[in-house]
């Protein structure tokens, strides 16, 4: 099979497409012929340094994927050969205190595909059968693959952490990125009012065409002042952000009293001013989040099917053009997910 390996750390020169052996399926696992994967910011991080993440080199890249079950245990009740499936990217131990209380996303020994073990930028993968879910009908393989990281991350941020209610207002920073677009789609489908930010008017225009209620250009406008203007001076109930230091002051000032800020990233820095007085005087909640549990993924997939949500795909590249795909992600010009066709 073909697979995309990181062979060291640096730029695209350490990323190679190689021929290698198909993985051998173990009992309890399913062998999947992957048709598509999508790129995530962590793919760049693993290529650049992978600092703080235990991994070995060379290693197959990629967190999310979708494909067709090829082989599975004969007594498996929920999946069958030939079935279209989407991959949940976290392999949990099932035995630590967090797994045992149903919070697998906090597993102390979780191994993430493409980070701690070989990932999904490959034509075949073998994973525990519990990590596979039927694809929502009507979606293509690239669209389905996109659900495994970005939409799941946004789902946990909105509904598990922020406990969003349909009548509330959400501010989403950095529209155009995968998590941000997913958060906008999910919040709007749930009935919430959504304000989005970007430094590019073209991305704001596309988000407004998709249903966003207001768009704010973070380069030419004061985000907090614009938010207060759009909310009658009140502020938003929930902020969804993965930018970090560069937007933190605006995010804090945009919240209503008692509001909730949920963060899942720090692409511009992880040491913003705490603004403690604002936090305790206005009784704000600051919540960290990443990925989601198996149960949350199940609920997300049901919601996607019921509400007819279709992930936004920016572009698709053949596996041999993975360098171009990574460069596009690194440029930040994309609007939606960048897909990798593995067939």
CSV table of C-alpha atoms in Angstrom, one decimal:
chain,number,residue,atom,x,y,z
A,1,UNK,CA,0.0,0.0,0.0
A,2,UNK,CA,1.0,3.7,-0.2
A,3,UNK,CA,1.3,5.8,2.9
A,4,UNK,CA,2.6,9.2,3.9
A,5,UNK,CA,5.4,9.1,6.4
A,6,UNK,CA,7.2,11.8,8.4
A,7,UNK,CA,10.9,10.7,8.5
A,8,UNK,CA,12.2,13.5,10.6
A,9,UNK,CA,11.3,17.1,11.6
A,10,UNK,CA,11.4,20.2,9.5
A,11,UNK,CA,9.4,21.1,6.3
A,12,UNK,CA,8.0,19.1,3.5
A,13,UNK,CA,11.3,17.6,2.8
A,14,UNK,CA,10.7,15.2,5.8
A,15,UNK,CA,7.4,14.0,4.4
A,16,UNK,CA,7.6,11.0,2.0
A,17,UNK,CA,5.0,8.9,0.2
A,18,UNK,CA,6.3,5.3,0.5
A,19,UNK,CA,5.2,1.8,-0.4
A,20,UNK,CA,4.9,-0.4,2.7
A,21,UNK,CA,3.2,-3.5,4.0
A,22,UNK,CA,-0.6,-3.5,4.6
A,23,UNK,CA,-1.2,-3.7,8.4
A,24,UNK,CA,-2.1,-7.0,9.9
A,25,UNK,CA,-5.5,-7.1,11.6
A,26,UNK,CA,-5.5,-8.2,15.2
A,27,UNK,CA,-8.5,-9.8,17.1
A,28,UNK,CA,-11.0,-7.2,18.0
A,29,UNK,CA,-9.8,-4.9,15.2
A,30,UNK,CA,-11.2,-4.1,11.8
A,31,UNK,CA,-9.1,-3.7,8.7
A,32,UNK,CA,-10.3,-0.7,6.7
A,33,UNK,CA,-9.5,0.3,3.1
A,34,UNK,CA,-9.3,4.0,3.6
A,35,UNK,CA,-10.6,6.2,0.7
A,36,UNK,CA,-10.0,9.6,2.2
A,37,UNK,CA,-8.5,11.6,5.1
A,38,UNK,CA,-8.3,15.3,5.8
A,39,UNK,CA,-5.5,17.5,7.0
A,40,UNK,CA,-5.4,19.1,10.5
A,41,UNK,CA,-3.1,21.6,12.1
A,42,UNK,CA,-1.5,18.8,14.2
A,43,UNK,CA,-0.2,17.3,11.0
A,44,UNK,CA,1.9,20.4,10.5
A,45,UNK,CA,2.9,20.3,14.2
A,46,UNK,CA,4.0,16.7,13.9
A,47,UNK,CA,6.0,17.5,10.8
A,48,UNK,CA,7.6,20.6,12.2
A,49,UNK,CA,8.6,19.2,15.6
A,50,UNK,CA,6.1,16.9,17.4
A,51,UNK,CA,7.6,18.3,20.6
A,52,UNK,CA,5.9,16.9,23.7
A,53,UNK,CA,4.2,14.1,21.8
A,54,UNK,CA,5.7,10.6,22.2
A,55,UNK,CA,6.2,9.2,18.8
A,56,UNK,CA,8.6,7.2,16.7
A,57,UNK,CA,10.1,7.9,13.2
A,58,UNK,CA,9.3,7.1,10.5
A,59,UNK,CA,5.5,7.3,11.3
A,60,UNK,CA,2.4,7.5,9.1
A,61,UNK,CA,0.7,10.9,9.4
A,62,UNK,CA,-3.0,11.7,9.7
A,63,UNK,CA,-5.7,11.7,12.4
A,64,UNK,CA,-9.1,11.3,10.6
A,65,UNK,CA,-10.3,9.1,7.8
A,66,UNK,CA,-13.2,7.3,6.1
A,67,UNK,CA,-13.3,4.1,4.1
A,68,UNK,CA,-14.8,0.6,3.8
A,69,UNK,CA,-14.5,-2.3,6.2
A,70,UNK,CA,-12.5,-5.1,4.6
A,71,UNK,CA,-12.0,-7.6,7.4
A,72,UNK,CA,-13.6,-7.9,10.9
A,73,UNK,CA,-14.2,-10.6,13.6
A,74,UNK,CA,-17.0,-12.9,12.5
A,75,UNK,CA,-18.9,-12.4,15.7
A,76,UNK,CA,-18.9,-8.6,15.3
A,77,UNK,CA,-22.6,-7.4,15.6
A,78,UNK,CA,-22.5,-3.7,14.7
A,79,UNK,CA,-20.2,-3.6,11.6
A,80,UNK,CA,-19.8,-5.8,8.5
A,81,UNK,CA,-17.5,-6.2,5.6
A,82,UNK,CA,-18.3,-3.7,2.8
A,83,UNK,CA,-19.7,-1.1,5.2
A,84,UNK,CA,-18.7,2.6,4.8
A,85,UNK,CA,-17.2,3.9,8.0
A,86,UNK,CA,-15.7,6.9,9.6
A,87,UNK,CA,-12.7,6.7,12.0
A,88,UNK,CA,-12.6,7.9,15.6
A,89,UNK,CA,-8.9,8.8,16.0
A,90,UNK,CA,-8.3,8.0,19.7
A,91,UNK,CA,-7.3,4.6,21.0
A,92,UNK,CA,-8.0,4.5,24.7
A,93,UNK,CA,-6.9,2.0,27.4
A,94,UNK,CA,-10.3,1.3,28.8
A,95,UNK,CA,-8.8,0.8,32.3
A,96,UNK,CA,-7.7,4.1,33.8
A,97,UNK,CA,-10.0,6.0,36.1
A,98,UNK,CA,-11.2,8.3,33.4
A,99,UNK,CA,-12.1,5.5,31.0
A,100,UNK,CA,-13.9,3.7,33.7
A,101,UNK,CA,-16.1,6.7,34.4
A,102,UNK,CA,-16.9,7.1,30.8
A,103,UNK,CA,-14.6,10.0,29.9
A,104,UNK,CA,-12.3,8.2,27.4
A,105,UNK,CA,-11.2,11.6,26.0
A,106,UNK,CA,-9.3,12.1,29.2
A,107,UNK,CA,-7.6,8.7,29.1
A,108,UNK,CA,-4.1,8.8,30.6
A,109,UNK,CA,-2.8,6.4,28.0
A,110,UNK,CA,-4.7,7.6,24.9
A,111,UNK,CA,-2.9,7.1,21.6
A,112,UNK,CA,-4.0,9.4,18.8
A,113,UNK,CA,-3.6,8.2,15.2
A,114,UNK,CA,-1.0,10.3,13.4
A,115,UNK,CA,0.5,11.4,16.7
A,116,UNK,CA,1.4,8.5,19.0
A,117,UNK,CA,1.0,5.8,16.4
A,118,UNK,CA,0.6,5.3,12.6
A,119,UNK,CA,-2.3,7.3,11.2
A,120,UNK,CA,-4.7,7.6,8.4
A,121,UNK,CA,-2.7,9.0,5.5
A,122,UNK,CA,-2.5,5.4,4.2
A,123,UNK,CA,-4.6,3.2,2.0
A,124,UNK,CA,-5.2,0.7,4.8
A,125,UNK,CA,-5.5,0.9,8.5
A,126,UNK,CA,-6.4,-1.6,11.3
A,127,UNK,CA,-8.1,-0.2,14.4
A,128,UNK,CA,-10.3,-1.5,17.2
A,129,UNK,CA,-13.8,-2.1,15.9
A,130,UNK,CA,-15.2,0.3,18.5
A,131,UNK,CA,-13.3,3.2,16.8
A,132,UNK,CA,-15.4,2.8,13.6
A,133,UNK,CA,-18.9,4.3,13.0
A,134,UNK,CA,-21.2,4.0,10.0
A,135,UNK,CA,-20.8,7.0,7.7
A,136,UNK,CA,-23.8,9.4,7.6
A,137,UNK,CA,-25.7,8.7,4.4
A,138,UNK,CA,-25.3,11.3,1.7
A,139,UNK,CA,-21.7,12.3,2.5
A,140,UNK,CA,-18.7,11.6,0.4
A,141,UNK,CA,-15.6,10.0,1.9
A,142,UNK,CA,-13.7,13.3,2.3
A,143,UNK,CA,-16.7,14.9,3.9
A,144,UNK,CA,-17.2,12.0,6.3
A,145,UNK,CA,-13.5,12.0,7.2
A,146,UNK,CA,-13.7,15.7,8.2
A,147,UNK,CA,-16.2,14.8,11.0
A,148,UNK,CA,-13.6,12.8,13.0
A,149,UNK,CA,-11.6,15.7,14.4
A,150,UNK,CA,-12.9,19.2,13.6
A,151,UNK,CA,-16.7,18.6,14.0
A,152,UNK,CA,-16.1,16.3,17.0
A,153,UNK,CA,-13.9,19.0,18.6
A,154,UNK,CA,-16.5,21.7,17.9
A,155,UNK,CA,-19.3,19.4,19.2
A,156,UNK,CA,-17.7,18.9,22.6
A,157,UNK,CA,-16.8,22.6,22.8
A,158,UNK,CA,-20.4,23.8,22.1
A,159,UNK,CA,-22.5,21.1,23.8
A,160,UNK,CA,-20.5,19.3,26.5
A,161,UNK,CA,-18.4,22.2,27.7
A,162,UNK,CA,-20.4,25.4,26.9
A,163,UNK,CA,-23.8,23.7,27.3
A,164,UNK,CA,-25.1,25.9,24.5
A,165,UNK,CA,-28.8,26.7,24.4
A,166,UNK,CA,-30.7,27.4,21.2
A,167,UNK,CA,-31.6,31.0,22.1
A,168,UNK,CA,-28.0,32.0,22.9
A,169,UNK,CA,-25.4,33.9,20.9
A,170,UNK,CA,-22.0,32.4,19.9
A,171,UNK,CA,-18.9,34.3,18.8
A,172,UNK,CA,-16.6,32.1,16.6
A,173,UNK,CA,-13.1,33.3,15.9
A,174,UNK,CA,-11.1,32.6,12.7
A,175,UNK,CA,-13.9,31.5,10.4
A,176,UNK,CA,-12.4,29.5,7.5
A,177,UNK,CA,-10.5,27.0,9.7
A,178,UNK,CA,-12.0,23.6,10.2
A,179,UNK,CA,-13.0,23.8,13.8
A,180,UNK,CA,-14.4,27.3,13.4
A,181,UNK,CA,-16.5,26.4,10.4
A,182,UNK,CA,-17.8,23.2,12.2
A,183,UNK,CA,-18.7,25.3,15.2
A,184,UNK,CA,-20.7,27.7,13.1
A,185,UNK,CA,-22.5,24.9,11.2
A,186,UNK,CA,-23.4,23.1,14.4
A,187,UNK,CA,-24.5,26.1,16.4
A,188,UNK,CA,-26.7,27.4,13.5
A,189,UNK,CA,-28.2,24.0,13.0
A,190,UNK,CA,-29.1,24.0,16.7
A,191,UNK,CA,-30.8,27.4,16.4
A,192,UNK,CA,-28.2,29.7,18.0
A,193,UNK,CA,-27.2,33.1,16.7
A,194,UNK,CA,-23.6,33.1,15.4
A,195,UNK,CA,-21.1,36.0,15.0
A,196,UNK,CA,-17.9,35.1,13.2
A,197,UNK,CA,-14.5,36.8,12.8
A,198,UNK,CA,-11.8,36.7,10.1
A,199,UNK,CA,-9.1,38.9,8.8
A,200,UNK,CA,-10.3,38.4,5.3
A,201,UNK,CA,-13.6,39.9,3.9
A,202,UNK,CA,-13.9,37.0,1.4
A,203,UNK,CA,-14.1,34.5,4.2
A,204,UNK,CA,-16.6,36.6,6.1
A,205,UNK,CA,-18.8,36.8,2.9
A,206,UNK,CA,-18.8,33.1,2.5
A,207,UNK,CA,-19.7,32.5,6.1
A,208,UNK,CA,-22.5,35.0,5.9
A,209,UNK,CA,-23.8,33.2,2.8
A,210,UNK,CA,-23.7,29.9,4.8
A,211,UNK,CA,-25.9,31.4,7.5
A,212,UNK,CA,-23.7,33.4,9.9
A,213,UNK,CA,-25.6,36.3,11.4
A,214,UNK,CA,-22.8,38.8,11.5
A,215,UNK,CA,-19.2,39.0,10.4
A,216,UNK,CA,-16.4,41.0,11.9
A,217,UNK,CA,-13.0,41.8,10.2
A,218,UNK,CA,-10.5,41.4,13.0
A,219,UNK,CA,-7.9,43.4,11.0
A,220,UNK,CA,-10.0,46.5,10.3
A,221,UNK,CA,-12.5,46.4,13.2
A,222,UNK,CA,-12.3,46.3,17.0
A,223,UNK,CA,-13.9,42.9,17.6
A,224,UNK,CA,-15.2,43.5,21.1
A,225,UNK,CA,-16.8,46.9,20.1
A,226,UNK,CA,-18.4,45.3,17.1
A,227,UNK,CA,-19.7,42.4,19.2
A,228,UNK,CA,-21.3,44.8,21.6
A,229,UNK,CA,-22.8,46.7,18.7
A,230,UNK,CA,-24.3,43.5,17.3
A,231,UNK,CA,-25.7,42.5,20.7
A,232,UNK,CA,-27.1,45.8,21.9
A,233,UNK,CA,-24.3,46.3,24.3
A,234,UNK,CA,-24.9,42.9,26.0
A,235,UNK,CA,-22.1,40.6,24.7
A,236,UNK,CA,-22.2,37.0,23.7
A,237,UNK,CA,-23.0,33.9,25.8
A,238,UNK,CA,-20.3,31.7,24.3
A,239,UNK,CA,-16.9,32.3,22.7
A,240,UNK,CA,-15.4,29.5,20.6
A,241,UNK,CA,-11.7,30.1,19.9
A,242,UNK,CA,-8.5,28.2,18.9
A,243,UNK,CA,-6.3,31.2,18.1
A,244,UNK,CA,-5.0,32.0,21.5
A,245,UNK,CA,-2.9,35.0,22.5
A,246,UNK,CA,-3.7,37.3,19.6
A,247,UNK,CA,-7.5,37.3,20.2
A,248,UNK,CA,-7.7,36.6,23.9
A,249,UNK,CA,-8.4,40.2,25.1
A,250,UNK,CA,-11.1,40.7,22.5
A,251,UNK,CA,-12.6,37.3,23.4
A,252,UNK,CA,-12.8,38.2,27.1
A,253,UNK,CA,-14.3,41.6,26.5
A,254,UNK,CA,-16.9,40.2,24.1
A,255,UNK,CA,-18.5,37.9,26.8
A,256,UNK,CA,-21.7,38.8,28.7
A,257,UNK,CA,-21.6,38.5,32.5
A,258,UNK,CA,-21.5,34.8,33.3
A,259,UNK,CA,-20.4,33.9,29.8
A,260,UNK,CA,-18.3,30.9,28.7
A,261,UNK,CA,-15.2,30.9,26.7
A,262,UNK,CA,-14.1,27.5,25.3
A,263,UNK,CA,-10.6,27.2,23.8
A,264,UNK,CA,-9.0,24.3,21.9
A,265,UNK,CA,-5.9,25.8,20.5
A,266,UNK,CA,-3.2,28.4,20.7
A,267,UNK,CA,-1.8,29.0,17.2
A,268,UNK,CA,-0.7,32.5,18.0
A,269,UNK,CA,0.7,31.8,21.5
A,270,UNK,CA,-0.3,30.1,24.7
A,271,UNK,CA,0.5,32.9,27.3
A,272,UNK,CA,-2.3,35.5,27.0
A,273,UNK,CA,-3.0,38.0,29.8
A,274,UNK,CA,-5.2,36.3,32.3
A,275,UNK,CA,-7.4,39.4,33.0
A,276,UNK,CA,-8.3,37.9,36.4
A,277,UNK,CA,-10.3,40.9,37.6
A,278,UNK,CA,-12.6,40.6,34.6
A,279,UNK,CA,-12.9,36.8,35.2
A,280,UNK,CA,-14.0,37.0,38.8
A,281,UNK,CA,-16.0,40.3,38.7
A,282,UNK,CA,-18.0,39.2,35.6
A,283,UNK,CA,-18.0,35.6,36.8
A,284,UNK,CA,-16.8,34.3,33.5
A,285,UNK,CA,-16.0,30.6,32.8
A,286,UNK,CA,-12.9,29.6,30.9
A,287,UNK,CA,-13.0,26.0,29.6
A,288,UNK,CA,-10.4,23.9,27.8
A,289,UNK,CA,-11.5,21.2,25.4
A,290,UNK,CA,-10.0,18.9,22.8
A,291,UNK,CA,-11.5,16.1,20.6
A,292,UNK,CA,-14.4,14.2,22.2
A,293,UNK,CA,-15.6,10.9,23.5
A,294,UNK,CA,-16.9,7.9,21.6
A,295,UNK,CA,-20.4,8.7,22.8
A,296,UNK,CA,-20.1,12.3,21.7
A,297,UNK,CA,-19.0,11.1,18.3
A,298,UNK,CA,-22.1,8.9,18.1
A,299,UNK,CA,-24.3,11.9,19.0
A,300,UNK,CA,-22.5,14.1,16.5
A,301,UNK,CA,-23.0,11.7,13.7
A,302,UNK,CA,-26.7,11.3,14.5
A,303,UNK,CA,-27.1,15.1,14.6
A,304,UNK,CA,-25.3,15.5,11.2
A,305,UNK,CA,-27.6,13.0,9.6
A,306,UNK,CA,-30.8,14.5,11.2
A,307,UNK,CA,-29.9,18.1,10.3
A,308,UNK,CA,-28.4,17.4,6.9
A,309,UNK,CA,-25.0,19.0,7.8
A,310,UNK,CA,-22.4,18.8,5.1
A,311,UNK,CA,-18.7,19.6,6.1
A,312,UNK,CA,-17.2,22.3,4.0
A,313,UNK,CA,-14.3,21.0,1.8
A,314,UNK,CA,-11.8,23.5,0.5
A,315,UNK,CA,-9.9,21.3,-1.9
A,316,UNK,CA,-8.8,17.7,-2.5
A,317,UNK,CA,-5.4,16.3,-3.4
A,318,UNK,CA,-4.2,12.9,-4.5
A,319,UNK,CA,-1.9,11.1,-2.0
A,320,UNK,CA,1.1,11.8,-4.2
A,321,UNK,CA,0.4,15.5,-3.9
A,322,UNK,CA,0.5,15.6,-0.1
A,323,UNK,CA,3.2,18.3,-0.2
A,324,UNK,CA,0.8,20.7,-2.0
A,325,UNK,CA,-1.9,19.9,0.5
A,326,UNK,CA,0.3,20.6,3.5
A,327,UNK,CA,1.5,23.8,2.0
A,328,UNK,CA,-2.0,25.0,1.4
A,329,UNK,CA,-2.9,24.3,5.0
A,330,UNK,CA,0.2,26.1,6.2
A,331,UNK,CA,-0.6,29.2,4.1
A,332,UNK,CA,-3.9,29.7,5.9
A,333,UNK,CA,-5.8,30.6,2.7
A,334,UNK,CA,-8.2,27.6,2.9
A,335,UNK,CA,-11.9,27.9,3.7
A,336,UNK,CA,-12.9,24.5,5.0
A,337,UNK,CA,-11.1,21.1,5.1
A,338,UNK,CA,-8.3,20.0,2.8
A,339,UNK,CA,-8.9,16.5,1.8
A,340,UNK,CA,-6.5,13.7,0.8
A,341,UNK,CA,-7.8,11.1,-1.8
A,342,UNK,CA,-6.2,7.8,-0.8
A,343,UNK,CA,-7.7,5.6,-3.6
